[in-house]
Structures are given as C-alpha cells and as structure tokens.
C-alpha cells in the first residue's frame, strides 16, 4: 500500500473516536497489551512522562517536549487528535513520523488487526511506542486520549505523571460528576511515581489525594508551588511573572502561546520540571525559559489562541467544552476592554457529544455568529447548532464549511475587529490558512 492507501485503510478499517464518538471507545487495555506484546513491548524501552486532564494537556505536553528538547534530549511526543495530517500525532524532536514507517508498521500488524479488531487509537498508540523505541528516544511525552484509567496509553510507567485539570467533558464515558471524572483521570497515577495536578476543585482534590496515598506517590499541586504575580497577554506572546512559593525565587516567563489560560499550563509545566530535577534530571532555568519562549517553533503546536493575522485579527482556538470556551471568552473580554470599538465575529462548529447547551449559555448576544460544521459524521449539523443558539438569543447564519464562514467574516469585519474560530478541533483543523491573507 502507498501512504495514502495505508491511512485510508486505518481510517476505514478501525473504529475512530474522532469520527464516530463513543462507539469507538474501548473500555479496557486488552487490545493495547496484545498489540504491544506482538511488538516486544516497545513502551518498556524508553522513559516517559504521562499527561491527562480535561483541558490543557496538549499545551502542557508540547511545553514539556520543548523543555526536554532544549536540554538536548531526544524527545518523543504523542498527542491526539491531529489538526491536518495524521503524522502530527507522533513526533521526535518536533519532526513528524516517517510515512514509510507507517506503511511498514501497518503491513506488519495487519493480521493482528484483522484478528482482534482494535480501535484506531489503540493502533496509533502502539505505532507511536514502536517508533519511539526504534528512534531510541531519551524520553517521550505521552498524552492520554480520553480519561486515563482505561486509556490505551495507560500501560507506561512514567518518570512523572501530570493531570492538568478536571472539567465537564465526555460525561457519557467518564461519569456524570466531577469526582467520577477525576477518578478516571487519576487512573494514570502509578505506584511511587510523583504526580503533578495543575488545577483543583474541592470535589476533585480529595480524589487525587486518596489515589496518590494508595499508590504511595508524591502528590504536588502546582497552584501551591508557583504564584502568578503579573500577567501580560500581547498579540503573539504571553508574559507571566511567577514566584516560587517555597523559595520566593522569581521566574519571568515569556511564551509564544499567547492565550491567557496558558498561565495555568505554564505553572503546571514548571512544577513538573521541579519534580524531574528532584529525580536527577539536570534541567536548568535558562534552557527551560528559552524553550517556553519557542514552544510552537520547537514542537509545531497549533490551534491554541493561534493568531493568523491582524486588522482584522483572526484567531484559531481548539476550545470545545464549557471550561475551554470560558477561557477564550475571558481573553476576548479583556481585548474588548482595551479596544472598545472591537467587534467580535464568532465562528463555531461543535460535535454532537459535547455539552453544547452549557457552552451556548456562556456566549453573549452582541457577538456576530457564524455557525458551521466539520466534515465528519460526528459533527453537529450547522442548522441544528443555529437553532440551539437561537434558543439562547444568539443569532447568525449557517455555513456548510468553516472556510465559507471565514470568508464571510473577513468581508464583514472592520480592521479593528476580532474573528475567532473555535468549538471543535476538527473545525479548526479544516481552516484553509491561505484564504486569510
């Protein structure tokens, strides 16, 4: 098979959560273990960091990868889903996995695929681990796909575990209370492996404390380690002055991820660096700060308050749940305070299994709305989203594709306005960046 034929085989043959949702979710690790055993357990041949959380785990994964790369470590990075190209999921030092390896790997395990019928995600996890082992990475940053306890990635024993935060998402699979969701995420905590929790709530803190005590693992809450004393969000950079709570040491952090919400992810990453240093990893402040200033350049991260142009500004953000959208709105409100004449053009599409009602309830009526949908079966039809929004007093037209909505917004927007594309990773991934110039 060619590369294109191989990818088509994987998409067509295997249940894919990003396309069909819950029907593709496998609630056990049997298939993953079988695939890895057939490959001689590649996940045991490299060290790792494991990252879970409702929001922010992609950003923290890329921050940690950038930091370790900057220190000279050959660093693997596994994240999902991809925005444009499947190979974005699996990188070494920011470079995508090779097409030929994907072809050869798929051919090698095709008989096992036909036998055990794994999910798309289970196969991609095995593929990533085999690639990292063959590339002899020094360490790999592994992001969970969904949850933690039963996630296919939960076969590794990492140097450090990281849980960014807990919010309302995937309740149909992870549970209908924050405690239940936290319990699933806490499933990545391993015996005697230190764990960082980025943000806590009263309902979730005790869950993490109980699990860490059970596993005899050091538990560190990032909010107790670093305090943000000054924050400045520019158009392309975010600057945060942190003070270490224990020592009062100062960190002036500049990052090329300008979303205000990145302050929490930065705090989480810095706390993880502290734990790695305690384990003997010689990570220094200068290289860490340099890496955080160049996360996008070093790792290729996109879609996190990604500014594509100015006058009018166009921003892409993969926020897709109540917590994420609230953070995007917070930054939008701050920008409007600075520029009172700024109009907001809000392009959104969502998938069917999100808590759409609660997201829409956050949105103000004075925005100009453009309702669209991603080109996949799981997408909520734009007309249905428009009707749900109208019930909340939000008005706008429908567009069959995000790029049609973007073209219309560019025609309507004034130079001082802001155009935001959000609501779904898949909608953001379908944006044609060539049309904005």
Short mmCIF file of C-alpha atoms in Angstrom, two decimals:
data_model
loop_
_atom_site.label_atom_id
_atom_site.label_comp_id
_atom_site.label_asym_id
_atom_site.label_seq_id
_atom_site.Cartn_x
_atom_site.Cartn_y
_atom_site.Cartn_z
CA UNK A 1 0.00 0.00 0.00
CA UNK A 2 1.01 3.60 -0.55
CA UNK A 3 0.98 6.01 2.38
CA UNK A 4 -2.40 7.41 1.30
CA UNK A 5 -3.82 3.88 0.97
CA UNK A 6 -2.43 2.95 4.38
CA UNK A 7 -4.04 5.92 6.10
CA UNK A 8 -7.31 5.23 4.32
CA UNK A 9 -7.14 1.60 5.50
CA UNK A 10 -6.61 2.70 9.10
CA UNK A 11 -9.46 5.22 8.91
CA UNK A 12 -11.85 2.81 7.19
CA UNK A 13 -10.96 -0.43 8.98
CA UNK A 14 -10.71 0.79 12.57
CA UNK A 15 -13.33 2.46 14.78
CA UNK A 16 -12.20 6.08 15.11
CA UNK A 17 -13.44 8.14 18.06
CA UNK A 18 -12.87 11.45 16.32
CA UNK A 19 -15.27 10.42 13.56
CA UNK A 20 -17.96 8.37 15.31
CA UNK A 21 -17.56 9.13 19.03
CA UNK A 22 -18.37 6.75 21.88
CA UNK A 23 -18.87 3.69 19.66
CA UNK A 24 -15.10 3.65 19.06
CA UNK A 25 -14.15 3.79 22.75
CA UNK A 26 -12.72 0.53 24.11
CA UNK A 27 -13.13 0.30 27.89
CA UNK A 28 -10.16 -1.94 28.62
CA UNK A 29 -6.47 -2.31 27.78
CA UNK A 30 -6.56 -5.85 26.34
CA UNK A 31 -6.09 -4.87 22.71
CA UNK A 32 -3.31 -2.41 23.51
CA UNK A 33 -1.47 -5.02 25.56
CA UNK A 34 -1.86 -7.60 22.77
CA UNK A 35 -0.52 -5.19 20.15
CA UNK A 36 2.44 -4.21 22.32
CA UNK A 37 3.29 -7.81 23.18
CA UNK A 38 3.36 -8.62 19.46
CA UNK A 39 5.89 -5.78 19.09
CA UNK A 40 8.08 -6.96 22.00
CA UNK A 41 6.73 -4.27 24.35
CA UNK A 42 8.36 -1.15 22.90
CA UNK A 43 6.92 1.04 25.70
CA UNK A 44 9.41 -0.54 28.10
CA UNK A 45 12.37 0.67 26.04
CA UNK A 46 12.17 4.41 26.73
CA UNK A 47 11.40 6.71 29.64
CA UNK A 48 8.25 8.79 29.56
CA UNK A 49 6.01 11.47 31.06
CA UNK A 50 2.26 10.78 31.14
CA UNK A 51 -0.25 13.63 30.85
CA UNK A 52 -4.02 13.61 31.37
CA UNK A 53 -6.64 16.28 32.00
CA UNK A 54 -9.83 17.81 30.65
CA UNK A 55 -8.16 20.90 29.16
CA UNK A 56 -4.55 21.93 28.70
CA UNK A 57 -2.98 18.51 28.34
CA UNK A 58 -1.98 19.19 24.74
CA UNK A 59 -0.34 22.50 25.63
CA UNK A 60 1.47 21.04 28.65
CA UNK A 61 2.62 18.07 26.54
CA UNK A 62 4.17 20.42 23.99
CA UNK A 63 5.71 22.60 26.71
CA UNK A 64 7.36 19.57 28.33
CA UNK A 65 8.58 18.33 24.95
CA UNK A 66 10.07 21.75 24.16
CA UNK A 67 11.83 21.91 27.53
CA UNK A 68 13.40 18.47 27.20
CA UNK A 69 14.38 19.09 23.57
CA UNK A 70 16.03 22.36 24.55
CA UNK A 71 18.09 20.47 27.13
CA UNK A 72 19.42 18.19 24.41
CA UNK A 73 17.25 15.12 25.00
CA UNK A 74 15.91 13.21 22.02
CA UNK A 75 12.22 13.65 22.81
CA UNK A 76 9.19 11.77 21.52
CA UNK A 77 5.76 13.39 21.61
CA UNK A 78 2.45 11.57 21.23
CA UNK A 79 -0.74 13.67 21.14
CA UNK A 80 -4.20 13.47 19.60
CA UNK A 81 -6.20 14.26 17.61
CA UNK A 82 -4.31 15.81 14.73
CA UNK A 83 -5.40 19.05 13.08
CA UNK A 84 -4.45 18.44 9.46
CA UNK A 85 -2.09 15.48 8.97
CA UNK A 86 -2.15 12.15 10.84
CA UNK A 87 1.63 12.33 11.36
CA UNK A 88 1.22 15.32 13.70
CA UNK A 89 0.28 12.81 16.40
CA UNK A 90 3.73 11.22 16.57
CA UNK A 91 6.88 13.36 16.61
CA UNK A 92 10.53 13.12 17.63
CA UNK A 93 12.18 16.48 18.33
CA UNK A 94 9.32 18.18 16.50
CA UNK A 95 9.66 16.05 13.35
CA UNK A 96 6.68 14.03 12.19
CA UNK A 97 6.84 10.24 11.99
CA UNK A 98 8.01 8.97 8.59
CA UNK A 99 5.44 7.87 6.03
CA UNK A 100 7.37 4.70 5.21
CA UNK A 101 7.36 3.59 8.83
CA UNK A 102 3.56 3.97 8.96
CA UNK A 103 3.25 1.82 5.81
CA UNK A 104 5.62 -0.87 7.12
CA UNK A 105 4.14 -0.89 10.62
CA UNK A 106 0.58 -1.26 9.33
CA UNK A 107 1.59 -4.08 7.00
CA UNK A 108 3.38 -5.83 9.88
CA UNK A 109 0.43 -5.82 12.27
CA UNK A 110 -2.37 -6.11 9.71
CA UNK A 111 -3.02 -9.81 10.51
CA UNK A 112 -3.38 -8.90 14.21
CA UNK A 113 -5.67 -6.00 13.33
CA UNK A 114 -7.92 -8.39 11.42
CA UNK A 115 -7.85 -10.83 14.34
CA UNK A 116 -8.50 -8.64 17.39
CA UNK A 117 -10.21 -5.61 15.74
CA UNK A 118 -8.61 -2.84 17.80
CA UNK A 119 -9.67 0.79 17.67
CA UNK A 120 -7.86 3.39 15.61
CA UNK A 121 -6.47 4.91 18.81
CA UNK A 122 -5.16 1.59 20.10
CA UNK A 123 -3.23 1.07 16.87
CA UNK A 124 -1.81 4.60 16.84
CA UNK A 125 -0.61 4.23 20.44
CA UNK A 126 1.23 1.02 19.52
CA UNK A 127 2.62 2.73 16.42
CA UNK A 128 3.92 5.65 18.45
CA UNK A 129 5.57 3.45 21.05
CA UNK A 130 7.26 1.34 18.37
CA UNK A 131 8.51 4.48 16.59
CA UNK A 132 9.90 5.95 19.80
CA UNK A 133 11.65 2.67 20.63
CA UNK A 134 13.17 2.40 17.15
CA UNK A 135 14.27 6.03 17.27
CA UNK A 136 15.85 5.37 20.69
CA UNK A 137 14.36 8.47 22.27
CA UNK A 138 15.67 9.55 25.65
CA UNK A 139 12.16 10.31 26.82
CA UNK A 140 8.66 10.52 25.35
CA UNK A 141 5.80 12.79 26.34
CA UNK A 142 2.59 10.75 26.18
CA UNK A 143 -0.79 12.47 26.19
CA UNK A 144 -3.85 10.41 27.07
CA UNK A 145 -6.64 10.28 24.53
CA UNK A 146 -9.66 10.16 26.82
CA UNK A 147 -9.81 9.74 30.58
CA UNK A 148 -6.81 7.91 31.97
CA UNK A 149 -7.57 4.71 33.87
CA UNK A 150 -8.71 2.79 30.77
CA UNK A 151 -6.90 4.90 28.18
CA UNK A 152 -4.71 2.94 25.78
CA UNK A 153 -1.66 4.95 26.84
CA UNK A 154 -2.02 3.77 30.45
CA UNK A 155 0.48 0.95 30.10
CA UNK A 156 3.58 3.05 30.73
CA UNK A 157 5.42 3.67 33.99
CA UNK A 158 6.50 7.30 33.64
CA UNK A 159 9.07 9.46 35.38
CA UNK A 160 6.29 11.87 36.34
CA UNK A 161 2.52 11.86 35.88
CA UNK A 162 0.68 15.13 35.16
CA UNK A 163 -3.04 15.84 35.48
CA UNK A 164 -3.78 19.35 34.23
CA UNK A 165 -7.33 19.87 35.49
CA UNK A 166 -10.82 18.39 35.70
CA UNK A 167 -13.85 19.81 33.91
CA UNK A 168 -17.08 18.77 32.26
CA UNK A 169 -16.32 16.74 29.13
CA UNK A 170 -17.07 13.22 27.87
CA UNK A 171 -19.53 12.73 30.74
CA UNK A 172 -21.22 9.90 28.81
CA UNK A 173 -17.99 7.90 29.10
CA UNK A 174 -16.17 9.19 32.18
CA UNK A 175 -19.01 9.86 34.60
CA UNK A 176 -21.66 12.43 35.45
CA UNK A 177 -19.88 14.06 38.40
CA UNK A 178 -16.55 15.82 38.69
CA UNK A 179 -15.49 13.21 41.26
CA UNK A 180 -16.12 10.39 38.79
CA UNK A 181 -14.25 12.21 36.02
CA UNK A 182 -11.35 12.91 38.40
CA UNK A 183 -11.23 9.25 39.38
CA UNK A 184 -10.81 8.25 35.73
CA UNK A 185 -8.02 10.80 35.19
CA UNK A 186 -6.36 9.75 38.48
CA UNK A 187 -6.04 6.28 36.99
CA UNK A 188 -2.71 7.32 35.46
CA UNK A 189 -1.13 7.68 38.94
CA UNK A 190 1.36 4.82 39.31
CA UNK A 191 2.99 3.36 42.43
CA UNK A 192 5.85 5.53 43.68
CA UNK A 193 5.70 7.84 40.63
CA UNK A 194 5.36 11.54 41.55
CA UNK A 195 2.30 13.32 40.19
CA UNK A 196 1.57 16.98 39.44
CA UNK A 197 -2.00 18.26 39.50
CA UNK A 198 -2.33 21.60 37.72
CA UNK A 199 -5.69 22.88 38.97
CA UNK A 200 -8.00 21.54 41.65
CA UNK A 201 -11.59 21.91 42.79
CA UNK A 202 -13.00 20.94 46.20
CA UNK A 203 -14.74 17.98 44.54
CA UNK A 204 -11.54 16.65 42.92
CA UNK A 205 -8.72 17.35 45.36
CA UNK A 206 -9.65 14.55 47.73
CA UNK A 207 -9.84 12.09 44.80
CA UNK A 208 -6.22 12.80 43.88
CA UNK A 209 -5.08 12.72 47.50
CA UNK A 210 -6.69 9.32 48.06
CA UNK A 211 -5.27 7.80 44.85
CA UNK A 212 -1.77 9.15 45.48
CA UNK A 213 -1.84 7.82 49.05
CA UNK A 214 -2.99 4.42 47.78
CA UNK A 215 -0.09 4.28 45.30
CA UNK A 216 2.41 5.82 47.76
CA UNK A 217 3.13 8.52 45.20
CA UNK A 218 4.29 12.06 45.91
CA UNK A 219 1.46 14.46 45.07
CA UNK A 220 2.21 18.10 44.24
CA UNK A 221 -0.42 20.72 43.47
CA UNK A 222 1.01 23.25 41.02
CA UNK A 223 -1.11 26.05 42.46
CA UNK A 224 0.82 25.64 45.73
CA UNK A 225 4.22 25.81 44.01
CA UNK A 226 4.03 28.85 41.73
CA UNK A 227 2.05 32.06 42.13
CA UNK A 228 1.44 34.35 39.14
CA UNK A 229 2.19 37.93 40.23
CA UNK A 230 1.94 39.76 36.92
CA UNK A 231 0.42 38.70 33.61
CA UNK A 232 0.57 40.47 30.26
CA UNK A 233 -1.08 38.99 27.17
CA UNK A 234 0.19 40.51 23.95
CA UNK A 235 -0.95 39.74 20.43
CA UNK A 236 1.64 36.99 19.91
CA UNK A 237 3.26 36.41 23.33
CA UNK A 238 2.18 35.84 26.91
CA UNK A 239 4.39 37.10 29.74
CA UNK A 240 3.94 35.86 33.31
CA UNK A 241 5.95 36.66 36.42
CA UNK A 242 5.87 33.69 38.79
CA UNK A 243 7.15 33.43 42.35
CA UNK A 244 8.05 30.03 43.78
CA UNK A 245 6.03 29.62 46.96
CA UNK A 246 8.72 27.68 48.82
CA UNK A 247 11.75 29.81 47.94
CA UNK A 248 10.27 33.04 46.56
CA UNK A 249 12.55 32.64 43.53
CA UNK A 250 11.26 34.65 40.57
CA UNK A 251 10.58 33.34 37.06
CA UNK A 252 9.85 35.79 34.25
CA UNK A 253 8.30 33.52 31.63
CA UNK A 254 7.58 34.52 28.05
CA UNK A 255 5.82 32.04 25.79
CA UNK A 256 4.72 32.04 22.16
CA UNK A 257 1.37 30.58 23.28
CA UNK A 258 -0.45 33.86 23.97
CA UNK A 259 -3.70 32.54 25.44
CA UNK A 260 -4.31 33.86 28.95
CA UNK A 261 -5.21 30.33 30.05
CA UNK A 262 -1.62 29.27 29.33
CA UNK A 263 -0.62 30.76 32.70
CA UNK A 264 -2.07 27.63 34.33
CA UNK A 265 -0.31 25.31 31.90
CA UNK A 266 2.99 27.13 32.43
CA UNK A 267 2.63 26.71 36.18
CA UNK A 268 1.95 23.01 35.72
CA UNK A 269 4.96 22.54 33.43
CA UNK A 270 7.30 24.41 35.79
CA UNK A 271 6.14 22.21 38.68
CA UNK A 272 6.83 19.10 36.59
CA UNK A 273 10.33 20.44 35.87
CA UNK A 274 10.88 20.73 39.64
CA UNK A 275 9.92 17.08 40.14
CA UNK A 276 12.14 15.92 37.28
CA UNK A 277 15.06 17.81 38.80
CA UNK A 278 14.42 16.06 42.12
CA UNK A 279 14.63 12.76 40.23
CA UNK A 280 18.04 13.68 38.86
CA UNK A 281 17.19 15.24 35.51
CA UNK A 282 19.63 18.19 35.13
CA UNK A 283 17.12 20.76 33.90
CA UNK A 284 18.22 24.38 34.29
CA UNK A 285 16.27 27.61 34.44
CA UNK A 286 17.84 29.31 31.40
CA UNK A 287 17.12 26.45 28.96
CA UNK A 288 13.63 25.98 30.41
CA UNK A 289 12.77 29.65 29.86
CA UNK A 290 14.24 29.58 26.36
CA UNK A 291 12.14 26.51 25.48
CA UNK A 292 8.90 28.06 26.74
CA UNK A 293 9.51 31.09 24.56
CA UNK A 294 9.68 28.82 21.48
CA UNK A 295 7.15 26.05 22.10
CA UNK A 296 5.50 26.40 18.68
CA UNK A 297 8.82 26.57 16.87
CA UNK A 298 10.30 23.56 18.68
CA UNK A 299 7.25 21.29 18.63
CA UNK A 300 4.85 22.54 15.93
CA UNK A 301 1.90 23.19 18.23
CA UNK A 302 -1.07 24.95 16.61
CA UNK A 303 -4.63 25.91 17.47
CA UNK A 304 -4.12 27.43 20.94
CA UNK A 305 -5.10 31.11 20.62
CA UNK A 306 -3.24 30.96 17.33
CA UNK A 307 -3.17 34.42 15.74
CA UNK A 308 -3.13 34.12 11.95
CA UNK A 309 -3.31 37.80 11.03
CA UNK A 310 -4.11 41.31 12.27
CA UNK A 311 -6.50 44.05 11.07
CA UNK A 312 -8.82 42.27 11.40
CA UNK A 313 -7.31 39.73 13.77
CA UNK A 314 -8.06 36.07 13.08
CA UNK A 315 -7.59 33.63 15.95
CA UNK A 316 -7.94 29.84 15.98
CA UNK A 317 -8.56 28.02 19.25
CA UNK A 318 -9.46 24.37 19.74
CA UNK A 319 -11.53 25.09 22.88
CA UNK A 320 -14.54 22.78 22.72
CA UNK A 321 -16.09 22.48 26.18
CA UNK A 322 -17.54 24.80 28.81
CA UNK A 323 -14.26 25.31 30.65
CA UNK A 324 -12.24 25.93 27.49
CA UNK A 325 -14.74 28.31 25.91
CA UNK A 326 -14.94 30.27 29.17
CA UNK A 327 -11.19 30.90 28.99
CA UNK A 328 -11.41 32.07 25.38
CA UNK A 329 -14.23 34.43 26.33
CA UNK A 330 -12.17 35.82 29.21
CA UNK A 331 -9.37 36.78 26.84
CA UNK A 332 -11.86 38.20 24.34
CA UNK A 333 -13.42 40.39 27.03
CA UNK A 334 -10.02 41.72 28.06
CA UNK A 335 -9.21 42.64 24.47
CA UNK A 336 -12.53 44.45 24.13
CA UNK A 337 -11.77 46.50 27.24
CA UNK A 338 -8.53 47.64 25.58
CA UNK A 339 -10.20 48.30 22.22
CA UNK A 340 -13.77 49.50 22.77
CA UNK A 341 -14.60 49.61 19.05
CA UNK A 342 -13.66 45.95 18.55
CA UNK A 343 -16.46 43.77 17.18
CA UNK A 344 -16.36 40.01 17.71
CA UNK A 345 -17.09 37.60 14.86
CA UNK A 346 -17.53 34.14 16.38
CA UNK A 347 -17.26 31.18 14.00
CA UNK A 348 -18.15 27.92 15.69
CA UNK A 349 -18.94 24.30 15.00
CA UNK A 350 -19.22 21.51 17.54
CA UNK A 351 -19.54 17.73 17.68
CA UNK A 352 -22.72 16.04 18.84
CA UNK A 353 -21.45 14.54 22.10
CA UNK A 354 -20.32 17.80 23.75
CA UNK A 355 -22.30 19.70 26.38
CA UNK A 356 -23.45 22.21 23.79
CA UNK A 357 -26.22 23.79 25.88
CA UNK A 358 -23.80 24.89 28.60
CA UNK A 359 -21.31 26.23 26.05
CA UNK A 360 -24.00 28.30 24.31
CA UNK A 361 -25.22 29.64 27.64
CA UNK A 362 -21.83 31.33 28.11
CA UNK A 363 -21.93 33.29 24.86
CA UNK A 364 -23.05 36.94 24.70
CA UNK A 365 -25.79 38.06 22.33
CA UNK A 366 -23.81 41.01 20.91
CA UNK A 367 -21.29 38.85 19.03
CA UNK A 368 -21.80 38.24 15.31
CA UNK A 369 -22.20 34.47 14.89
CA UNK A 370 -21.37 32.13 12.02
CA UNK A 371 -22.50 28.52 12.55
CA UNK A 372 -20.67 25.77 10.71
CA UNK A 373 -19.71 22.11 10.99
CA UNK A 374 -16.71 19.85 10.48
CA UNK A 375 -16.75 17.40 7.59
CA UNK A 376 -17.22 14.21 9.63
CA UNK A 377 -20.19 12.12 10.86
CA UNK A 378 -19.75 13.15 14.50
CA UNK A 379 -20.25 16.84 13.68
CA UNK A 380 -23.42 18.58 14.82
CA UNK A 381 -25.22 19.94 11.72
CA UNK A 382 -24.79 23.71 11.45
CA UNK A 383 -28.57 24.25 11.21
CA UNK A 384 -29.12 22.36 14.45
CA UNK A 385 -26.42 24.40 16.19
CA UNK A 386 -28.04 27.57 14.83
CA UNK A 387 -31.41 26.56 16.30
CA UNK A 388 -29.91 25.68 19.70
CA UNK A 389 -28.12 29.04 19.70
CA UNK A 390 -31.31 30.90 18.73
CA UNK A 391 -32.98 29.41 21.81
CA UNK A 392 -30.28 31.23 23.83
CA UNK A 393 -30.81 34.50 21.96
CA UNK A 394 -27.77 34.10 19.68
CA UNK A 395 -28.30 34.93 16.00
CA UNK A 396 -26.24 34.05 12.95
CA UNK A 397 -26.19 32.39 9.54
CA UNK A 398 -25.14 28.81 8.74
CA UNK A 399 -22.23 27.79 6.51
CA UNK A 400 -21.56 24.33 5.12
CA UNK A 401 -17.80 24.66 5.68
CA UNK A 402 -15.69 26.69 8.08
CA UNK A 403 -13.85 28.37 5.21
CA UNK A 404 -17.08 29.76 3.79
CA UNK A 405 -17.84 31.19 7.22
CA UNK A 406 -14.33 32.62 7.49
CA UNK A 407 -14.52 34.25 4.08
CA UNK A 408 -17.83 35.88 5.03
CA UNK A 409 -16.44 37.09 8.36
CA UNK A 410 -13.42 38.60 6.63
CA UNK A 411 -15.75 40.52 4.30
CA UNK A 412 -17.88 41.82 7.16
CA UNK A 413 -15.21 42.57 9.75
CA UNK A 414 -13.74 46.02 10.26
CA UNK A 415 -9.95 46.37 10.68
CA UNK A 416 -10.24 46.69 14.46
CA UNK A 417 -12.44 43.58 14.82
CA UNK A 418 -11.58 40.08 16.05
CA UNK A 419 -12.57 36.87 14.25
CA UNK A 420 -12.45 33.71 16.38
CA UNK A 421 -12.78 30.15 15.07
CA UNK A 422 -13.47 27.64 17.85
CA UNK A 423 -15.77 24.94 19.21
CA UNK A 424 -14.06 21.89 17.72
CA UNK A 425 -10.57 20.62 16.99
CA UNK A 426 -11.91 19.41 13.68
CA UNK A 427 -13.37 22.75 12.61
CA UNK A 428 -10.06 24.44 13.42
CA UNK A 429 -8.17 21.75 11.55
CA UNK A 430 -10.20 22.37 8.38
CA UNK A 431 -9.32 26.09 8.20
CA UNK A 432 -7.52 26.95 4.98
CA UNK A 433 -4.93 29.45 6.21
CA UNK A 434 -4.26 30.70 2.69
CA UNK A 435 -7.63 32.46 2.45
CA UNK A 436 -6.98 34.92 5.29
CA UNK A 437 -4.34 36.98 3.51
#
